[in-house]
XYZ file of C-alpha atoms in Angstrom:
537
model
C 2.926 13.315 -1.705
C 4.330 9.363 -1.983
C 3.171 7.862 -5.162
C 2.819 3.978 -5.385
C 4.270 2.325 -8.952
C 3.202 -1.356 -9.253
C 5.897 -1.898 -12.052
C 4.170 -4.877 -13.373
C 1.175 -2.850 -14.348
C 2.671 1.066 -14.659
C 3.977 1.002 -17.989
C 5.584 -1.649 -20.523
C 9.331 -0.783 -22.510
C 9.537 -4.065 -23.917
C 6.697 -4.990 -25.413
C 6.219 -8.288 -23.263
C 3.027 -7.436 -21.881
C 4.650 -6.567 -18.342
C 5.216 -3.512 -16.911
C 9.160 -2.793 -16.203
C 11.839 -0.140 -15.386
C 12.067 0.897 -18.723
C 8.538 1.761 -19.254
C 8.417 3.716 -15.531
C 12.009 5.604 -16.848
C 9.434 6.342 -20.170
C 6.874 7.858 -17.717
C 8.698 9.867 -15.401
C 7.223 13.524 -16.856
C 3.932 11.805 -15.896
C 5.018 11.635 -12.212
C 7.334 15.013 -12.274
C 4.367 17.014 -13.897
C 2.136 15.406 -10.763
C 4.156 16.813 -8.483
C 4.766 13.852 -6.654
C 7.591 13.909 -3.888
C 8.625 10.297 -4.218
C 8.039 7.196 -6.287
C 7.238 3.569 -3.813
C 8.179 0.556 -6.007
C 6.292 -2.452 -4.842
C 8.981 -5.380 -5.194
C 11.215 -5.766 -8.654
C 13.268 -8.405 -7.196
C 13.725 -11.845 -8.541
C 10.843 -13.787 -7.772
C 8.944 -17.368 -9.035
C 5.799 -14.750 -8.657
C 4.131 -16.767 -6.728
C 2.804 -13.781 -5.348
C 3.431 -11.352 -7.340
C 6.901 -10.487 -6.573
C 5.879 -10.356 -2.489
C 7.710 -14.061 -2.957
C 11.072 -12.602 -3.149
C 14.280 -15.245 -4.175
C 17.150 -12.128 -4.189
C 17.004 -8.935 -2.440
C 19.701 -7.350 -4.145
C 19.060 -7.818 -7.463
C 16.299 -7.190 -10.355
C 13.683 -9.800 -11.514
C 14.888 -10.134 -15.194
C 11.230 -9.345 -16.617
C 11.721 -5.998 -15.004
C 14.779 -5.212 -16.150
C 18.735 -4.964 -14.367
C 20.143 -3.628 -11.478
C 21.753 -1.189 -13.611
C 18.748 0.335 -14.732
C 16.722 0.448 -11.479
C 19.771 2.598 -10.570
C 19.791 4.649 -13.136
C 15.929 5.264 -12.673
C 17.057 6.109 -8.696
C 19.364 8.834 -10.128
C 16.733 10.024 -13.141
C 13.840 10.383 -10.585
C 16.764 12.442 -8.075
C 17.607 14.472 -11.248
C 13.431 15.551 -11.044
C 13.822 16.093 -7.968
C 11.807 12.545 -6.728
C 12.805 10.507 -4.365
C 12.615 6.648 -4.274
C 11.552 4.495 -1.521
C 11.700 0.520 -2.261
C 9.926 -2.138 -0.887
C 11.586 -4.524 1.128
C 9.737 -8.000 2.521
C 11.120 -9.295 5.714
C 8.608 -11.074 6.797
C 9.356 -14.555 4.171
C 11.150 -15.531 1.193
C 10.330 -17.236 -1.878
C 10.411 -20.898 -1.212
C 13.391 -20.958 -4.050
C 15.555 -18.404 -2.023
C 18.689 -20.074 -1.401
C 18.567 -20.438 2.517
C 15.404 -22.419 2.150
C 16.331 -24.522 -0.592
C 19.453 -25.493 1.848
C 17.129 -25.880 4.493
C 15.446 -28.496 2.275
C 18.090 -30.102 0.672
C 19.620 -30.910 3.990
C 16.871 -32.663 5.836
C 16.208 -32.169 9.747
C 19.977 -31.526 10.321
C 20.483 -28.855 7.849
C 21.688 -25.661 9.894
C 19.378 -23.321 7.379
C 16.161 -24.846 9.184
C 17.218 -22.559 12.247
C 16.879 -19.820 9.553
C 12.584 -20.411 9.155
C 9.521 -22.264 11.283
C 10.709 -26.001 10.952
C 8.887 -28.178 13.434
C 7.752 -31.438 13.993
C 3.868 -31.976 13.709
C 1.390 -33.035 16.409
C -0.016 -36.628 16.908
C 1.994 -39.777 17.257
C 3.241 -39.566 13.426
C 3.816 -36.158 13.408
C 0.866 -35.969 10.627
C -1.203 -33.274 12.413
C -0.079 -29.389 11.530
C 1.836 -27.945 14.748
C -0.699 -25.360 15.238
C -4.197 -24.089 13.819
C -3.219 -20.309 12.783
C -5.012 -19.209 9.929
C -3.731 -17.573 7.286
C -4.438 -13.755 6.133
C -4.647 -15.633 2.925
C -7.092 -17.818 4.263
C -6.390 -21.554 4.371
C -3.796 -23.355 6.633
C -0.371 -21.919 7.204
C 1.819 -24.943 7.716
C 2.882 -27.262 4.849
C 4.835 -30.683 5.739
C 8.259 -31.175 3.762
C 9.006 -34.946 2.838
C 12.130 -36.716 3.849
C 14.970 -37.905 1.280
C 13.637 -41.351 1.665
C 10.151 -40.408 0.732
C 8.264 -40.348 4.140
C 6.670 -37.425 5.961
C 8.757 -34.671 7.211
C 8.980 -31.891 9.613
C 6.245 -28.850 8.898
C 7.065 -25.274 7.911
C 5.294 -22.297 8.840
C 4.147 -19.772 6.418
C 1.257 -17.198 7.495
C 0.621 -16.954 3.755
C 1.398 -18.834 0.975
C 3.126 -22.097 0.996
C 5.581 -20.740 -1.289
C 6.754 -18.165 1.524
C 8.095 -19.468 4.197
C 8.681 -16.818 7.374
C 11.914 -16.617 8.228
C 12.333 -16.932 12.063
C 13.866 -13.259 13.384
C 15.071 -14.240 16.733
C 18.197 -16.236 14.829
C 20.956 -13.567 14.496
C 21.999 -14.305 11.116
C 18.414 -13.168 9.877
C 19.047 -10.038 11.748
C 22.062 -9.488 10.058
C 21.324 -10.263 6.293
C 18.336 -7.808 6.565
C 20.501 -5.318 7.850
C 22.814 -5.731 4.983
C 19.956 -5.573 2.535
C 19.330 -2.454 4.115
C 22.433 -0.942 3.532
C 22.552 -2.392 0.243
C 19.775 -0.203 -1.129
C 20.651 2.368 0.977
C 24.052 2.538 -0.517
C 22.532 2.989 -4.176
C 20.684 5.928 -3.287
C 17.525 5.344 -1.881
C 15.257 7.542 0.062
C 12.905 5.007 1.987
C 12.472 1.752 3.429
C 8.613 0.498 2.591
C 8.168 -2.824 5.311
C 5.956 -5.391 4.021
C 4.006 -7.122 6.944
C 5.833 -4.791 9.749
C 4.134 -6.599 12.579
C 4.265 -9.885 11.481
C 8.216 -10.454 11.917
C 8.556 -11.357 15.579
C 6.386 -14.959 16.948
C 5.755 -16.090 20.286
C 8.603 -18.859 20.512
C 6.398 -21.187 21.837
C 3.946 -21.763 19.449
C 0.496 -21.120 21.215
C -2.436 -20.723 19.772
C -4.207 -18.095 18.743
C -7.461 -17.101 21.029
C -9.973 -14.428 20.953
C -9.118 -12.612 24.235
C -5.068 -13.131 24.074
C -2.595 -11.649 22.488
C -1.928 -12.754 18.567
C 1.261 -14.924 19.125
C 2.686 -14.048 15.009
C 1.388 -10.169 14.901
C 2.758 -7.311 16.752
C 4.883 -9.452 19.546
C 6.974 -7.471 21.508
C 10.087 -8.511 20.036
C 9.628 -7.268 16.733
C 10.215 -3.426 18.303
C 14.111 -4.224 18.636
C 14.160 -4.915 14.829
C 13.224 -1.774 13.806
C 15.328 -0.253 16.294
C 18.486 -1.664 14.904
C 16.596 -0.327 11.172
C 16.592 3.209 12.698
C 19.757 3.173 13.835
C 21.427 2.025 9.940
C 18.729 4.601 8.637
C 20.076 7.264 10.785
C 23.991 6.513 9.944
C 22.876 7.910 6.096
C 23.129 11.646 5.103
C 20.226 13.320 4.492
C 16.394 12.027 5.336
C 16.546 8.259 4.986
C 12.323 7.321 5.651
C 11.478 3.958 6.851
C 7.767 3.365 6.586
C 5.415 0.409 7.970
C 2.782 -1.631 6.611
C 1.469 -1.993 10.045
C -2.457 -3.364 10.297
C -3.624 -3.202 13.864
C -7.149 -1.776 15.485
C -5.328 -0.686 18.878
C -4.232 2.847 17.978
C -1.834 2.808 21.077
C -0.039 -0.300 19.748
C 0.446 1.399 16.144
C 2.011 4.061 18.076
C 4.630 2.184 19.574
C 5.696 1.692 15.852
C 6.806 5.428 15.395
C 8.289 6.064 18.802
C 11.542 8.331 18.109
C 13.930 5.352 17.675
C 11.778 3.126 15.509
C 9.782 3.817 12.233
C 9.232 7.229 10.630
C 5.705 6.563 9.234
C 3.127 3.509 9.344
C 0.264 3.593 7.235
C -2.966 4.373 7.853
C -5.784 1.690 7.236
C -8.297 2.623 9.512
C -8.914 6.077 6.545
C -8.521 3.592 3.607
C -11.150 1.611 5.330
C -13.325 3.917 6.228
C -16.860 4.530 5.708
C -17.823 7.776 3.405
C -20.122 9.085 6.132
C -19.355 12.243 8.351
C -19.084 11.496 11.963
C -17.362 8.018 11.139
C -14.545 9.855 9.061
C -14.004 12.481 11.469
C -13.913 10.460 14.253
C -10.847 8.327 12.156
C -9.034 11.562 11.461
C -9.015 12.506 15.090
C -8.283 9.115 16.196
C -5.567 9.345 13.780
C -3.806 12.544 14.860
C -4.147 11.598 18.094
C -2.268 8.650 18.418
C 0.669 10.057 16.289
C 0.802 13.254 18.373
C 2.546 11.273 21.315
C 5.353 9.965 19.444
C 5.443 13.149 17.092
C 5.198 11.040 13.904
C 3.259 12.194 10.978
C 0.071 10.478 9.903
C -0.403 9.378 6.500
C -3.852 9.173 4.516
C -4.470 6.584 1.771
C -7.171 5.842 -0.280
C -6.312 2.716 -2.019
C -3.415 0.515 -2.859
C -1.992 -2.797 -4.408
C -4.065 -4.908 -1.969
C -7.427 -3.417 -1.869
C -10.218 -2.326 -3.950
C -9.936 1.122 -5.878
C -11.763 3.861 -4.004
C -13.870 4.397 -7.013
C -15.885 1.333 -6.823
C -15.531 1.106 -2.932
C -17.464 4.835 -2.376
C -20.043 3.492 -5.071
C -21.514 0.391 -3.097
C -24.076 0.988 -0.429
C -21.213 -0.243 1.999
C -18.180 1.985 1.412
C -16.189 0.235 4.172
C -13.071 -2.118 3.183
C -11.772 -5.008 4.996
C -10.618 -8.199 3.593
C -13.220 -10.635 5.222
C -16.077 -9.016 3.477
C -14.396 -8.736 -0.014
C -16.777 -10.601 -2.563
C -17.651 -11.029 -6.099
C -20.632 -9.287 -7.690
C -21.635 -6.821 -5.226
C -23.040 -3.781 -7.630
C -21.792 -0.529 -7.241
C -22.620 3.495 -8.810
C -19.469 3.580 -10.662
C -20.463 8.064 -11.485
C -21.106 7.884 -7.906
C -18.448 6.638 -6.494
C -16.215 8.433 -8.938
C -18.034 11.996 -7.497
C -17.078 11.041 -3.987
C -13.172 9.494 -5.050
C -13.349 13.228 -6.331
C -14.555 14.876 -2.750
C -12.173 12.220 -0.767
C -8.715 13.213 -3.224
C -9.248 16.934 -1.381
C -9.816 15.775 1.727
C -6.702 13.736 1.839
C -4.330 15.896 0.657
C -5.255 18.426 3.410
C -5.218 16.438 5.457
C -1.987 17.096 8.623
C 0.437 14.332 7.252
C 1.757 12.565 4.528
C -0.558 11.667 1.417
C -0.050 8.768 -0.885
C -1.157 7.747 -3.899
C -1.469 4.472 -5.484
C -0.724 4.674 -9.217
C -4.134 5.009 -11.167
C -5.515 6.823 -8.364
C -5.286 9.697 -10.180
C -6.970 9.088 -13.396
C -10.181 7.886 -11.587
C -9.663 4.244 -12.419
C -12.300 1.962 -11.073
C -11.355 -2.064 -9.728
C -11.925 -3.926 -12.557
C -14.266 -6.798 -11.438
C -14.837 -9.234 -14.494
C -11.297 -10.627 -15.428
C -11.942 -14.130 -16.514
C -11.436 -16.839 -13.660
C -8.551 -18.177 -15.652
C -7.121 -15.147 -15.997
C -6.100 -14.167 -12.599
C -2.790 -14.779 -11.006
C -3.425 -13.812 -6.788
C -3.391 -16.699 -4.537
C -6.184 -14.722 -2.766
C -8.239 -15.897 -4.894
C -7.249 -19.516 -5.436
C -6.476 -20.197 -1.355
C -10.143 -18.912 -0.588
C -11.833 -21.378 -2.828
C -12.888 -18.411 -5.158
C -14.814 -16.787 -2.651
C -12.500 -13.694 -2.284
C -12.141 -12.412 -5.734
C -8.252 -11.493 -4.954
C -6.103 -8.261 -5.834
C -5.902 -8.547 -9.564
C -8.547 -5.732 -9.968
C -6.627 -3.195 -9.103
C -3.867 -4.463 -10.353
C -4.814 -3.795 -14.111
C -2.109 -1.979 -16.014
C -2.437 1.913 -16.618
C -4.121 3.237 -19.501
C -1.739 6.341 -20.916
C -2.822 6.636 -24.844
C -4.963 5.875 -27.670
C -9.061 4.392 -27.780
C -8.594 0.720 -27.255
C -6.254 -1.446 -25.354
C -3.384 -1.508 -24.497
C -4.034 1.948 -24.414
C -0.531 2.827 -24.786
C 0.704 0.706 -22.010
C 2.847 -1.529 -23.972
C 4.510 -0.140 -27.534
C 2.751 -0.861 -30.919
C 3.076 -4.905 -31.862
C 3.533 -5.825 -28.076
C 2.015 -8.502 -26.622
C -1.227 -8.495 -24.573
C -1.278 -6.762 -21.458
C -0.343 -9.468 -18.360
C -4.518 -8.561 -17.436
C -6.897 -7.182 -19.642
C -8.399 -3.858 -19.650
C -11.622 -2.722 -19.770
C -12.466 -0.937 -23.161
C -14.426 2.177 -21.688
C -10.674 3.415 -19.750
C -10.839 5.037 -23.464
C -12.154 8.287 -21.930
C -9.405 7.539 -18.236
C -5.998 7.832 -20.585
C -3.343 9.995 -19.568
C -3.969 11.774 -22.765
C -7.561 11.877 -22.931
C -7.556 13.790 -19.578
C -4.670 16.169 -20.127
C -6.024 19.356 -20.432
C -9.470 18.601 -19.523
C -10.159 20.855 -16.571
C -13.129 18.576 -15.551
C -10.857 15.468 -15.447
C -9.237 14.096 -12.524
C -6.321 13.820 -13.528
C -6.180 17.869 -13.647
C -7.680 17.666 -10.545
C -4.926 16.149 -8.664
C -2.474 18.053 -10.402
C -4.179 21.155 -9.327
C -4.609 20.146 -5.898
C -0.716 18.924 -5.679
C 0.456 21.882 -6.799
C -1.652 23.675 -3.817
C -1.037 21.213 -1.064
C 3.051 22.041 -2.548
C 3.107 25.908 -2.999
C 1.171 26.258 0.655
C 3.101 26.147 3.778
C 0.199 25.268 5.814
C -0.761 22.238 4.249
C 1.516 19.190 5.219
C 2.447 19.029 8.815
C 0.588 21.576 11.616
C -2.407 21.715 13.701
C -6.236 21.449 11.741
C -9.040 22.982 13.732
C -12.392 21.605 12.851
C -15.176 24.186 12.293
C -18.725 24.424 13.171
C -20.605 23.421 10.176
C -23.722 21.176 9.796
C -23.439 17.571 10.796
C -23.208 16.190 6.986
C -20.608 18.434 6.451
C -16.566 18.177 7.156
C -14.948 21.457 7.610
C -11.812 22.494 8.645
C -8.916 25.296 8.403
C -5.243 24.531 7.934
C -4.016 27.996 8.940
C -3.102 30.731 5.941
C -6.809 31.103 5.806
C -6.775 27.807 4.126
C -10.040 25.635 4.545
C -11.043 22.267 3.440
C -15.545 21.915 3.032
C -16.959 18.360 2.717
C -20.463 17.564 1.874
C -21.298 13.943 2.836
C -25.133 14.861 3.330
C -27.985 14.562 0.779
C -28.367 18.036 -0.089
C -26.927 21.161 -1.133
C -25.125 23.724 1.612
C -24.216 27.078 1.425
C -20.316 28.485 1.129
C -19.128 30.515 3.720
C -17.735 33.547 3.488
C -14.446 33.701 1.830
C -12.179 35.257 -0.555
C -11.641 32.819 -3.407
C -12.687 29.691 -4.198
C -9.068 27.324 -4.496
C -10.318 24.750 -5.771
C -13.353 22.218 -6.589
C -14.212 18.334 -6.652
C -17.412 19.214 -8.497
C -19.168 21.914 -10.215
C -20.856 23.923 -7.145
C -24.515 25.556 -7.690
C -24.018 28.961 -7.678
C -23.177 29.651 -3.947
C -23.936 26.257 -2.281
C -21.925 23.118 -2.076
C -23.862 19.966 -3.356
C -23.637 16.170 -2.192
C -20.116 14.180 -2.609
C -18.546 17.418 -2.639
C -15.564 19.009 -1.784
C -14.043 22.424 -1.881
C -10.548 24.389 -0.878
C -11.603 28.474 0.407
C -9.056 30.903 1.351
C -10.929 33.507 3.606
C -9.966 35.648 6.411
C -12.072 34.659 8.910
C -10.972 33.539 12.127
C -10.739 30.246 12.733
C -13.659 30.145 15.409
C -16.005 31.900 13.051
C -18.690 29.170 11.586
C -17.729 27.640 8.202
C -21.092 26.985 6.832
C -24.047 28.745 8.043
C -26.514 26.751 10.291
């Protein structure tokens, strides 16, 4: 199981209000007595923030207001000592617009030899004043800004599929290549385990600018070219002892084109949105997790299952709403949601994940039930989602609220006595979602991933294998893992019975006597064979 840390918001050692390495080095027994596997730090490098550290201006060093390079390694070797390993984030895709290669690129007007290094072009129309093309951002808004000459007039444009403050850099120029690879080996070299890709498929363009159509192929996500990159990434990865993981962020409908991402010589793992996206209804889910483990069983890549991350809204409020779905487009403000609701089914989902064939991960709050918090004051937040879309989309900052760990009001232990405010406020009733409050609580669930971890860990079948789906009624989701093991869901509106077994594993909810109610899940060991119904018809 792959935990996410967003340091900003995962615990504070300074007292500024931000999260940094010293507070995660403070909370390691957290993570170790999870069970996690390894720890994915979104980025620490230096960075103006203009997005939230996804802006990056070094990428081999530490943002100061996270700490030193010295540190980060020393929390490498800490986490090893636990027996964690550490996968870092690493954003090819741009750069902060203060990164030196851009400043150069800048400074040096239309001649400067950095401009080969990004999207420089001239613009459209007779005075160049018209952007060169009309791709629209995953940001929303325009993705070209012009530049302005040293004497003041207009200048060439710059392309930047999000915000202006991160230009792409261009991939097919070989000195790109080359300084990623050395980045690369640079993190590599310190000791860690994994490679996380920001915007996998977005690297390689279509050289010749077209536009993007409805029926034709996206000419700046998931070109052709961009499959050579990652080859050259496999091959570094692959020079390393022991298992060196490099992992996609890779958002694409066409399962067959994910695919090509984990072919043998490419990436070990690409994410899975389609599951974090979809609906909490039977058929639909099913029909994902086949979809799912069929399209990695060609390339013999393991799937992964996630629930929620940095960039989307937490499960908790998602499985509440009357749409359960996720997708960026429809993200708005004010849409109501069943907060003990959703919180029964983030309970059901949590067991179906992690029995799922694969890789689980879990974004950092996950596990203490945390719901996106929805009313930060306007002035308050800090994603460009939210400013580039007019204030339509309300942004990421939601879940982006740092962790409660301690105590009955806020900071709830996130930042050390006399410290200043948290970087985004918390909600006051995360009282009763504390680390503390829910240690030892056997109804909590934070006890109920631990207890599920340290299944999915102690039981050869779950992980990698085969799942065979069992005959059960069509609300339900049931399925053996082998051992005897066998995962129940019940998405329907009322109460089934248990199947035979031999013990009951595990829980989401209290069950009624022999029958498994709504939003429920449960983990049997039986004997039966696998063919034998689950549930009774």
């Amino acid at each position: 199981m792959i935990y996410q840390v967003y340091p900003r918001s995962f615990a504070d050692g300074n007292g500024d209000g931000i999260g940094d390495i010293a507070g995660i080095r403070s909370r390691l027994n957290h993570l170790s007595a999870l069970g996690v596997d390894a720890i994915w730090y979104s980025p620490w490098y230096p960075s103006p923030m203009a997005d939230a550290g996804y802006d990056v201006a070094d990428y081999r060093d530490i943002d100061p207001v996270f700490g030193t390079l010295a540190e980060a390694e020393a929390l490498i070797a800490e986490a090893h000592a636990l027996g964690i390993r550490t996968i870092v984030d690493v954003v090819p895709n741009h750069c902060s617009d203060v990164h030196p290669w851009f400043q150069a690129a800048l400074a040096g007007g239309p001649e400067a030899p950095e401009r080969e290094l990004f999207w420089f072009r001239p613009g459209r129309g007779p005075d160049g004043a018209e952007k060169p093309t009309d791709w629209v951002s995953p940001f929303a808004g325009d993705t070209w800004t012009r530049t302005t000459n040293s004497d003041g007039t207009p200048g060439d444009w710059y392309l930047h599929l999000f915000a202006p403050q991160q230009p792409d850099f261009n991939w097919d120029h070989p000195r790109v290549r080359a300084e990623f690879e050395d980045i690369l080996r640079f993190w590599l070299d310190r000791g860690v385990d994994g490679i996380r890709i920001d915007s996998a498929a977005m690297l390689a363009k279509d050289p010749t600018l077209p536009e993007a159509t409805p029926d034709g192929p996206n000419p700046f996500v998931d070109v052709d070219a961009v499959h050579e990159i990652y080859r050259s990434w496999r091959r570094i990865a692959d020079s390393y002892p022991g298992e060196r993981a490099l992992i996609g962020e890779v958002w694409l409908p066409d399962h067959e084109r994910f695919a090509n991402y984990l072919r043998p010589d490419e990436l070990h793992a690409a994410f899975n949105f389609d599951f974090l996206g979809c609906a909490w209804e039977p058929a639909v889910l099913r029909a994902c997790i086949d979809a799912t483990l069929a399209a990695h069983a060609p390339v013999g890549a393991p799937a992964t299952w996630v629930l929620s991350n940095h960039d989307v809204t937490r499960h908790v409020t998602r499985y509440g709403r009357t749409d359960t779905t996720f997708s960026f487009a429809a993200k708005r403000e004010g849409v109501p949601s069943d907060l003990e609701l959703g919180t029964r089914r983030a309970r059901a989902a949590a067991l179906l994940s992690l029995s799922l064939p694969g890789a689980a991960y879990v974004y950092q709050g996950e596990e203490l039930g945390l719901w996106e918090v929805e009313d930060i004051p306007h002035e308050l937040r800090q994603d460009p989602m939210f400013a580039r879309s007019g204030r339509v989309d309300p942004g990421r900052d939601g879940c982006r609220v740092p962790l409660p760990w301690t105590g009955d009001t806020p900071p709830f232990g996130f930042s050390p006595d006399g410290a200043a405010a948290p970087w985004l406020p918390q909600p006051a009733d995360w009282k009763d979602r504390t680390v503390r409050a829910q240690t030892g609580d056997p109804h909590s669930m934070l006890e109920l991933y631990r207890a599920a971890i340290a299944i999915r860990r102690a039981d050869p079948a779950l992980g990698d294998g085969d799942l065979t789906w069992l005959s059960a009624p069509a609300a339900v989701l049931a399925f053996s893992r082998g051992g005897g093991f066998r995962c129940l869901v019940n998405l329907g509106d009322a109460a089934v019975p248990l199947p035979p077994h031999e013990r009951l594993l595990l829980a989401s909810g209290p069950l009624d006597d022999d029958l498994l109610p709504p939003d429920t899940a449960v983990w049997l060991r039986t004997t039966e064979e696998p063919g034998a119904p689950a549930v009774p018809a």
